[in-house]
CSV table of C-alpha atoms and ligand atoms in Angstrom, one decimal:
chain,number,residue,atom,x,y,z
A,1,MET,CA,-21.7,0.5,-4.3
A,2,GLU,CA,-19.5,2.7,-2.1
A,3,VAL,CA,-15.9,1.8,-1.8
A,4,PRO,CA,-14.1,4.2,0.6
A,5,PHE,CA,-10.4,5.0,-0.1
A,6,ASN,CA,-9.4,3.5,3.3
A,7,VAL,CA,-11.1,2.3,6.5
A,8,LEU,CA,-9.0,1.6,9.5
A,9,ASP,CA,-11.5,-0.1,11.8
A,10,ARG,CA,-11.5,-3.4,9.7
A,11,GLN,CA,-7.9,-4.1,10.5
A,12,PHE,CA,-8.6,-3.4,14.2
A,13,PHE,CA,-11.6,-5.7,14.4
A,14,LYS,CA,-9.6,-8.5,12.8
A,15,TYR,CA,-7.5,-8.9,16.0
A,16,GLN,CA,-9.8,-6.9,18.3
A,17,SER,CA,-9.5,-9.0,21.4
A,18,GLU,CA,-5.7,-9.1,21.4
A,19,TYR,CA,-5.5,-5.3,21.0
A,20,GLU,CA,-8.0,-4.7,23.8
A,21,GLN,CA,-6.3,-7.1,26.1
A,22,LYS,CA,-2.9,-5.4,25.5
A,23,VAL,CA,-4.3,-2.0,26.2
A,24,LEU,CA,-5.8,-3.1,29.5
A,25,GLU,CA,-2.5,-4.9,30.4
A,26,VAL,CA,-0.5,-1.7,29.9
A,27,LEU,CA,-3.1,0.5,31.7
A,28,ARG,CA,-3.1,-1.9,34.7
A,29,SER,CA,0.7,-2.1,34.8
A,30,GLY,CA,1.2,1.4,36.1
A,31,TRP,CA,4.1,2.0,33.7
A,32,TYR,CA,3.4,4.2,30.6
A,33,ILE,CA,6.7,5.6,29.2
A,34,LEU,CA,9.9,3.7,28.2
A,35,GLY,CA,9.2,0.4,29.8
A,36,LYS,CA,8.9,-3.3,28.9
A,37,GLU,CA,6.6,-2.8,25.9
A,38,VAL,CA,9.0,-0.4,24.1
A,39,GLN,CA,12.0,-2.6,24.9
A,40,GLU,CA,10.3,-5.7,23.7
A,41,PHE,CA,8.9,-4.1,20.6
A,42,GLU,CA,12.4,-2.7,19.7
A,43,LYS,CA,13.8,-6.2,20.0
A,44,GLU,CA,11.1,-7.9,18.0
A,45,PHE,CA,11.1,-5.3,15.2
A,46,ALA,CA,14.9,-5.5,15.0
A,47,LYS,CA,14.6,-9.3,14.6
A,48,TYR,CA,11.9,-8.9,12.0
A,49,LEU,CA,14.0,-6.5,9.9
A,50,GLY,CA,17.2,-8.4,10.4
A,51,VAL,CA,18.9,-5.4,11.8
A,52,LYS,CA,20.9,-5.1,15.1
A,53,ASN,CA,19.1,-2.2,16.8
A,54,VAL,CA,15.7,-0.5,16.7
A,55,VAL,CA,15.0,2.6,18.7
A,56,GLY,CA,11.3,3.6,19.1
A,57,VAL,CA,10.4,7.3,18.7
A,58,ASP,CA,7.3,9.4,18.6
A,59,ASN,CA,6.7,9.6,14.9
A,60,GLY,CA,8.2,9.2,11.4
A,61,LEU,CA,9.1,12.8,11.0
A,62,ASN,CA,11.1,12.9,14.2
A,63,ALA,CA,12.8,9.6,13.3
A,64,LEU,CA,14.3,11.6,10.3
A,65,VAL,CA,14.9,14.7,12.4
A,66,LEU,CA,16.8,12.8,15.1
A,67,THR,CA,18.7,10.8,12.5
A,68,PHE,CA,20.1,13.8,10.7
A,69,ARG,CA,20.8,15.5,14.0
A,70,ALA,CA,22.7,12.4,15.2
A,71,LEU,CA,24.7,12.3,12.0
A,72,GLY,CA,25.7,15.9,12.6
A,73,ILE,CA,24.1,17.1,9.3
A,74,GLY,CA,22.9,20.7,9.5
A,75,GLU,CA,23.6,24.2,8.5
A,76,GLY,CA,25.6,24.4,5.3
A,77,ASP,CA,25.2,20.8,4.4
A,78,GLU,CA,23.2,19.3,1.5
A,79,VAL,CA,21.1,16.1,1.4
A,80,ILE,CA,19.9,14.5,-1.8
A,81,VAL,CA,16.3,13.4,-1.8
A,82,GLN,CA,13.7,12.5,-4.5
A,83,GLY,CA,11.4,15.3,-5.7
A,84,ASN,CA,8.2,13.3,-5.5
A,85,THR,CA,8.5,12.1,-1.9
A,86,TYR,CA,6.1,13.0,0.9
A,87,ILE,CA,7.1,16.4,2.3
A,88,ALA,CA,7.9,15.0,5.8
A,89,SER,CA,11.1,13.4,4.2
A,90,VAL,CA,12.2,16.9,3.2
A,91,MET,CA,11.3,18.4,6.6
A,92,GLY,CA,13.5,15.8,8.3
A,93,ILE,CA,16.4,17.3,6.4
A,94,SER,CA,15.6,21.0,6.6
A,95,MET,CA,14.5,21.1,10.3
A,96,ASN,CA,18.2,20.5,11.1
A,97,GLY,CA,19.2,23.5,8.9
A,98,ALA,CA,20.5,21.4,6.0
A,99,THR,CA,19.4,22.0,2.4
A,100,PRO,CA,17.4,19.4,0.5
A,101,VAL,CA,18.6,18.8,-3.1
A,102,PHE,CA,16.0,17.2,-5.3
A,103,VAL,CA,16.5,14.3,-7.8
A,104,GLU,CA,13.9,13.2,-10.2
A,105,PRO,CA,12.1,9.8,-9.7
A,106,ASP,CA,12.3,6.8,-12.1
A,107,GLU,CA,9.4,4.8,-13.7
A,108,PHE,CA,8.9,3.0,-10.3
A,109,PHE,CA,8.3,6.3,-8.5
A,110,ASN,CA,11.6,5.9,-6.6
A,111,MET,CA,14.8,7.9,-6.8
A,112,ASP,CA,16.3,7.8,-10.3
A,113,MET,CA,19.8,6.6,-9.5
A,114,LYS,CA,21.1,7.7,-12.9
A,115,LYS,CA,20.5,11.3,-12.0
A,116,VAL,CA,22.0,11.3,-8.5
A,117,GLU,CA,25.7,11.9,-9.2
A,118,GLU,CA,25.2,15.1,-11.1
A,119,LYS,CA,23.6,16.6,-7.9
A,120,ILE,CA,26.6,15.8,-5.7
A,121,THR,CA,28.7,18.9,-4.5
A,122,SER,CA,31.3,19.4,-1.9
A,123,LYS,CA,28.5,20.2,0.5
A,124,THR,CA,26.6,16.9,0.0
A,125,LYS,CA,26.7,14.8,3.2
A,126,ALA,CA,24.0,12.2,2.7
A,127,ILE,CA,21.4,10.6,0.4
A,128,LEU,CA,17.8,10.0,1.7
A,129,VAL,CA,15.9,7.4,-0.3
A,130,THR,CA,12.2,7.0,0.2
A,131,HIS,CA,10.8,3.5,-0.7
A,132,LEU,CA,7.8,5.3,-2.0
A,133,TYR,CA,4.3,3.7,-2.0
A,134,GLY,CA,5.9,0.5,-0.5
A,135,GLN,CA,8.4,-0.5,-3.2
A,136,ALA,CA,12.1,-0.9,-2.4
A,137,SER,CA,14.4,1.5,-4.2
A,138,ASN,CA,17.4,0.4,-6.2
A,139,MET,CA,19.7,-0.1,-3.3
A,140,GLU,CA,22.6,-1.7,-5.1
A,141,LYS,CA,23.1,1.5,-7.1
A,142,VAL,CA,22.7,4.0,-4.3
A,143,ILE,CA,25.1,2.1,-2.0
A,144,GLU,CA,27.7,2.2,-4.8
A,145,ILE,CA,27.2,6.0,-5.1
A,146,CYS,CA,27.4,6.5,-1.3
A,147,LYS,CA,30.7,4.5,-1.1
A,148,LYS,CA,32.3,6.3,-4.0
A,149,HIS,CA,31.5,9.8,-2.6
A,150,ASN,CA,31.7,8.9,1.1
A,151,LEU,CA,28.1,9.8,1.8
A,152,LYS,CA,25.8,8.6,4.6
A,153,LEU,CA,22.7,6.7,3.5
A,154,VAL,CA,19.3,7.2,5.2
A,155,GLU,CA,16.2,5.3,4.2
A,156,ASP,CA,12.7,6.7,4.6
A,157,CYS,CA,10.8,3.4,5.3
A,158,ALA,CA,7.6,5.1,6.4
A,159,GLN,CA,5.7,3.3,3.6
A,160,SER,CA,7.9,0.1,3.1
A,161,HIS,CA,7.6,-2.1,6.2
A,162,GLY,CA,8.8,-5.5,5.1
A,163,ALA,CA,9.7,-4.6,1.5
A,164,LYS,CA,12.9,-6.1,0.2
A,165,PHE,CA,15.7,-5.5,-2.2
A,166,ASN,CA,17.8,-8.5,-3.2
A,167,GLY,CA,16.1,-10.4,-0.3
A,168,LYS,CA,17.1,-7.9,2.3
A,169,MET,CA,14.5,-5.7,4.1
A,170,THR,CA,14.4,-1.9,3.7
A,171,GLY,CA,15.8,-0.2,6.8
A,172,ASN,CA,18.8,-2.6,6.6
A,173,PHE,CA,20.9,-0.8,4.1
A,174,GLY,CA,21.4,2.6,5.7
A,175,ILE,CA,19.8,4.1,8.7
A,176,GLY,CA,16.1,3.1,8.5
A,177,CYS,CA,13.5,5.6,9.5
A,178,PHE,CA,10.0,4.2,10.1
A,179,SER,CA,6.5,5.7,10.8
A,180,PHE,CA,3.7,3.9,12.5
A,181,TYR,CA,1.1,6.4,11.6
A,182,PRO,CA,-2.3,4.5,11.7
A,183,SER,CA,-2.7,4.1,7.9
A,184,LYS,CA,0.9,2.8,7.4
A,185,ASN,CA,1.4,-0.9,6.7
A,186,LEU,CA,2.6,-1.4,10.3
A,187,GLY,CA,0.3,1.2,11.8
A,188,ALA,CA,-0.2,2.0,15.5
A,189,PHE,CA,-3.4,3.4,16.9
A,190,GLY,CA,-1.9,6.9,17.3
A,191,ASP,CA,1.5,8.2,16.4
A,192,GLY,CA,4.7,6.3,16.5
A,193,GLY,CA,8.0,5.8,14.7
A,194,ALA,CA,11.4,4.0,14.9
A,195,ILE,CA,15.0,4.2,13.8
A,196,ALA,CA,16.8,1.0,12.7
A,197,THR,CA,20.6,0.7,12.6
A,198,ASN,CA,23.3,-1.9,12.7
A,199,ASP,CA,25.6,0.7,14.4
A,200,ASP,CA,25.3,0.2,18.2
A,201,GLU,CA,26.9,3.6,19.0
A,202,PHE,CA,24.4,5.4,16.7
A,203,ALA,CA,21.5,3.6,18.4
A,204,GLN,CA,22.7,4.8,21.7
A,205,LYS,CA,23.0,8.4,20.4
A,206,ILE,CA,19.3,8.2,19.3
A,207,LYS,CA,18.3,6.8,22.7
A,208,VAL,CA,19.9,9.8,24.4
A,209,LEU,CA,18.4,12.3,21.9
A,210,ARG,CA,14.9,11.0,22.2
A,211,ASN,CA,14.9,11.5,26.0
A,212,TYR,CA,16.1,15.1,26.6
A,213,GLY,CA,19.6,14.2,25.8
A,214,SER,CA,20.0,12.1,28.9
A,215,GLU,CA,21.1,8.5,29.4
A,216,LYS,CA,20.9,8.7,33.2
A,217,ARG,CA,17.9,10.5,34.6
A,218,TYR,CA,18.6,14.2,35.3
A,219,TYR,CA,22.1,14.0,33.9
A,220,ASN,CA,21.8,15.7,30.5
A,221,GLN,CA,24.6,15.4,28.0
A,222,VAL,CA,23.1,17.4,25.1
A,223,VAL,CA,20.0,19.5,24.4
A,224,GLY,CA,17.7,16.7,23.2
A,225,TYR,CA,14.1,16.2,22.4
A,226,ASN,CA,11.1,14.5,23.9
A,227,SER,CA,10.6,12.0,21.1
A,228,ARG,CA,9.6,8.8,22.9
A,229,LEU,CA,7.4,6.0,21.7
A,230,ASP,CA,4.8,5.3,24.4
A,231,GLU,CA,4.0,2.0,26.1
A,232,ILE,CA,0.5,1.6,24.8
A,233,GLN,CA,1.5,2.1,21.1
A,234,ALA,CA,4.5,-0.1,21.5
A,235,GLY,CA,2.3,-2.9,23.0
A,236,LEU,CA,-0.2,-2.6,20.2
A,237,LEU,CA,2.6,-2.6,17.6
A,238,ARG,CA,3.9,-5.9,19.2
A,239,VAL,CA,0.5,-7.4,18.5
A,240,LYS,CA,0.3,-6.2,14.9
A,241,LEU,CA,3.9,-7.1,14.1
A,242,LYS,CA,3.0,-10.8,14.6
A,243,TYR,CA,0.5,-10.5,11.8
A,244,LEU,CA,2.5,-8.1,9.5
A,245,ASN,CA,3.4,-10.8,7.0
A,246,GLU,CA,-0.2,-11.9,6.8
A,247,LEU,CA,-1.3,-8.3,6.3
A,248,THR,CA,1.2,-7.8,3.6
A,249,GLU,CA,0.1,-10.9,1.8
A,250,GLU,CA,-3.5,-9.6,1.8
A,251,ARG,CA,-2.3,-6.4,0.2
A,252,GLU,CA,-0.3,-8.4,-2.4
A,253,LYS,CA,-3.5,-10.3,-3.3
A,254,ILE,CA,-5.4,-7.1,-3.9
A,255,ALA,CA,-2.6,-5.7,-6.0
A,256,LYS,CA,-2.4,-8.9,-8.0
A,257,ARG,CA,-6.1,-8.7,-8.8
A,258,TYR,CA,-5.8,-5.1,-9.8
A,259,ILE,CA,-2.8,-5.8,-12.1
A,260,ASN,CA,-4.5,-8.9,-13.7
A,261,GLU,CA,-8.0,-7.5,-14.0
A,262,ILE,CA,-7.7,-3.7,-14.8
A,263,LYS,CA,-7.5,-3.8,-18.6
A,264,ASN,CA,-8.3,-0.3,-19.6
A,265,PRO,CA,-5.6,1.0,-22.0
A,266,LEU,CA,-6.1,4.6,-20.8
A,267,ILE,CA,-4.9,3.7,-17.3
A,268,LYS,CA,-1.2,3.1,-16.5
A,269,LEU,CA,-0.6,0.5,-13.8
A,270,PRO,CA,2.3,0.5,-11.4
A,271,LYS,CA,5.4,-1.6,-12.2
A,272,VAL,CA,7.7,-3.6,-9.9
A,273,ARG,CA,11.4,-3.5,-10.3
A,274,GLU,CA,13.4,-6.6,-10.7
A,275,ASN,CA,15.1,-7.6,-7.4
A,276,ALA,CA,12.6,-5.4,-5.5
A,277,THR,CA,9.4,-6.3,-3.7
A,278,HIS,CA,6.4,-4.1,-3.2
A,279,VAL,CA,4.3,-4.1,0.0
A,280,TRP,CA,1.6,-2.0,-1.6
A,281,HIS,CA,1.2,0.7,1.0
A,282,LEU,CA,-0.5,2.5,-1.9
A,283,PHE,CA,-1.7,1.3,-5.3
A,284,VAL,CA,-0.9,4.2,-7.6
A,285,ILE,CA,-2.2,4.4,-11.2
A,286,LYS,CA,-1.6,7.1,-13.7
A,287,TYR,CA,-3.9,8.8,-16.2
A,288,GLU,CA,-3.3,12.0,-18.3
A,289,ASN,CA,-6.5,13.7,-17.2
A,290,ARG,CA,-6.3,12.6,-13.6
A,291,ASP,CA,-8.7,15.1,-12.2
A,292,ARG,CA,-11.4,13.8,-14.6
A,293,LEU,CA,-10.7,10.2,-13.6
A,294,GLN,CA,-10.9,11.1,-9.9
A,295,GLU,CA,-14.2,12.9,-10.5
A,296,TYR,CA,-15.6,9.9,-12.4
A,297,LEU,CA,-14.6,7.5,-9.6
A,298,ALA,CA,-16.2,9.7,-7.0
A,299,GLU,CA,-19.4,9.7,-9.0
A,300,LYS,CA,-19.3,5.9,-9.0
A,301,GLY,CA,-18.7,5.8,-5.2
A,302,VAL,CA,-15.0,4.9,-5.3
A,303,GLY,CA,-12.8,6.9,-3.0
A,304,THR,CA,-9.3,8.0,-4.2
A,305,VAL,CA,-6.5,10.2,-2.9
A,306,ILE,CA,-3.6,12.0,-4.7
A,307,HIS,CA,-0.1,11.2,-3.3
A,308,TYR,CA,0.9,14.0,-3.7
A,309,PRO,CA,-0.7,16.9,-5.5
A,310,ILE,CA,2.0,19.5,-4.7
A,311,PRO,CA,5.6,18.3,-4.9
A,312,PRO,CA,7.7,19.7,-1.9
A,313,HIS,CA,9.8,22.1,-4.1
A,314,MET,CA,6.5,23.8,-5.2
A,315,SER,CA,4.9,24.0,-1.8
A,316,GLU,CA,4.6,27.3,0.2
A,317,ALA,CA,6.9,25.8,2.9
A,318,TYR,CA,9.8,25.5,0.5
A,319,LYS,CA,9.4,28.7,-1.4
A,320,TYR,CA,12.6,29.9,0.1
A,321,LEU,CA,14.6,27.3,-1.9
A,322,ASN,CA,13.5,29.3,-5.0
A,323,ILE,CA,13.1,26.2,-7.2
A,324,LYS,CA,10.9,27.3,-10.1
A,325,LYS,CA,8.1,25.2,-11.7
A,326,GLY,CA,9.6,23.3,-14.6
A,327,LYS,CA,12.9,22.4,-12.8
A,328,LEU,CA,11.7,18.9,-12.0
A,329,PRO,CA,9.5,17.9,-14.9
A,330,VAL,CA,9.1,14.2,-14.1
A,331,THR,CA,8.2,15.0,-10.5
A,332,GLU,CA,5.8,17.7,-11.6
A,333,LYS,CA,4.2,15.4,-14.2
A,334,TYR,CA,3.7,12.7,-11.6
A,335,ALA,CA,2.0,15.2,-9.3
A,336,GLU,CA,-0.5,15.9,-12.2
A,337,THR,CA,-1.2,12.3,-13.2
A,338,VAL,CA,-1.0,10.0,-10.2
A,339,LEU,CA,-4.0,8.7,-8.4
A,340,SER,CA,-4.2,6.2,-5.5
A,341,ILE,CA,-7.1,3.7,-5.6
A,342,PRO,CA,-8.5,1.8,-2.6
A,343,MET,CA,-5.9,-0.6,-1.0
A,344,TYR,CA,-6.3,-1.7,2.6
A,345,ASN,CA,-6.5,-4.7,4.9
A,346,GLY,CA,-10.0,-5.9,5.2
A,347,MET,CA,-11.0,-4.9,1.7
A,348,LYS,CA,-13.8,-7.3,0.5
A,349,ASN,CA,-13.6,-9.2,-2.8
A,350,GLU,CA,-16.7,-7.6,-4.1
A,351,GLU,CA,-15.2,-4.2,-3.4
A,352,ILE,CA,-12.1,-5.0,-5.4
A,353,SER,CA,-14.3,-6.3,-8.2
A,354,TYR,CA,-16.3,-3.1,-8.2
A,355,VAL,CA,-13.2,-0.9,-8.4
A,356,VAL,CA,-11.9,-3.0,-11.3
A,357,GLU,CA,-15.3,-2.9,-13.1
A,358,VAL,CA,-15.7,0.8,-12.8
A,359,LEU,CA,-12.1,1.5,-14.0
A,360,ASN,CA,-12.6,-0.9,-17.0
A,361,GLU,CA,-15.7,1.0,-18.0
A,362,PHE,CA,-14.0,4.4,-17.9
A,363,LYS,CA,-14.0,5.9,-21.4
A,364,GLY,CA,-11.9,9.0,-20.7
B,401,PLP,C1,4.1,9.1,6.8
B,401,PLP,C2,5.4,9.5,6.3
B,401,PLP,C3,6.4,10.2,7.0
B,401,PLP,C4,6.0,10.8,8.3
B,401,PLP,O1,5.6,10.0,9.3
B,401,PLP,P1,4.7,10.5,10.5
B,401,PLP,O2,4.7,9.4,11.5
B,401,PLP,O3,3.4,10.8,10.0
B,401,PLP,O4,5.5,11.7,11.1
B,401,PLP,C5,7.6,10.4,6.4
B,401,PLP,N1,7.9,10.0,5.2
B,401,PLP,C6,7.0,9.3,4.4
B,401,PLP,C7,7.4,8.9,3.1
B,401,PLP,C8,5.7,9.0,4.9
B,401,PLP,O5,4.9,8.4,4.2
């Protein structure tokens, strides 16, 4: 049997007629940028998250870039971020001229809050937490640290749509930055992103920045960006948002089967923190000789991906930071041992069973 790592057409076909109808509606409306669909999506997603404002933007990276720009964080400032995050989180910081300062992850792959305070200097302006793989980070602890040291809190929610900490959704604690890249839990059919905030003034600043720095057409207050979410993607996201809880439950069912049925002592399964929920953007296992396991699974027809093989501090792009190999041992170890196995909406029961069976037969 062949089980691909991910297939995106199955989730499309599930609500095909609604998506197709929505695209036709937008095409026929004659209005394609910043119109009713974006406005309505912003309202509906804000309601879903339980946050006052959502501002749609063009992608997840720019949600972060605009957020740090609007916070006035740039040249000479430092932002604390976890070492094992997706590199876009780090780019959101450095594209504004600020310096990323890396903290090691904990056993849940999220920021190890015990190691944050030792990284704070007089230059530190903010903490960026990524709710990595779909699990909410320890927000209680990070909020305490931010209050104590007067730091801004930004959440990278690109993988955590709907995940909760203490019953409250991610994106609600600090400024929430979302991606709607097609493979994300709330994925569009192209690029998209959003910023969530309870601060009305901050939301207004983002609205100005995303549209050439203008509130009123042709009156430009600042040098801004073209970072708008378009009407077709917003319309499609409105359709998918109605089913997001259902889609999350489907992922939870797959995760539950993996956790209950994978019984190979060689393989380490992911753990979920007390008070946190996991929306299973990715199901990440660990094995000492990961490359061997990946090869074995490929031979058996099971697709896998490594999230991520090169931590940001060791990538070519961040060579200038001059952080040597060995400085972030937990991060580096994860990069060598993590492996993501198939997890997606529309995965069939027999496919899940096959992945389980093949993993249980793995002898090392
Ligand atoms: C996907 C992702 C991003 C970037 O989002 P894009 O929409 O692809 O720009 C940022 N951070 C994390 C953690 C992501 O997974």
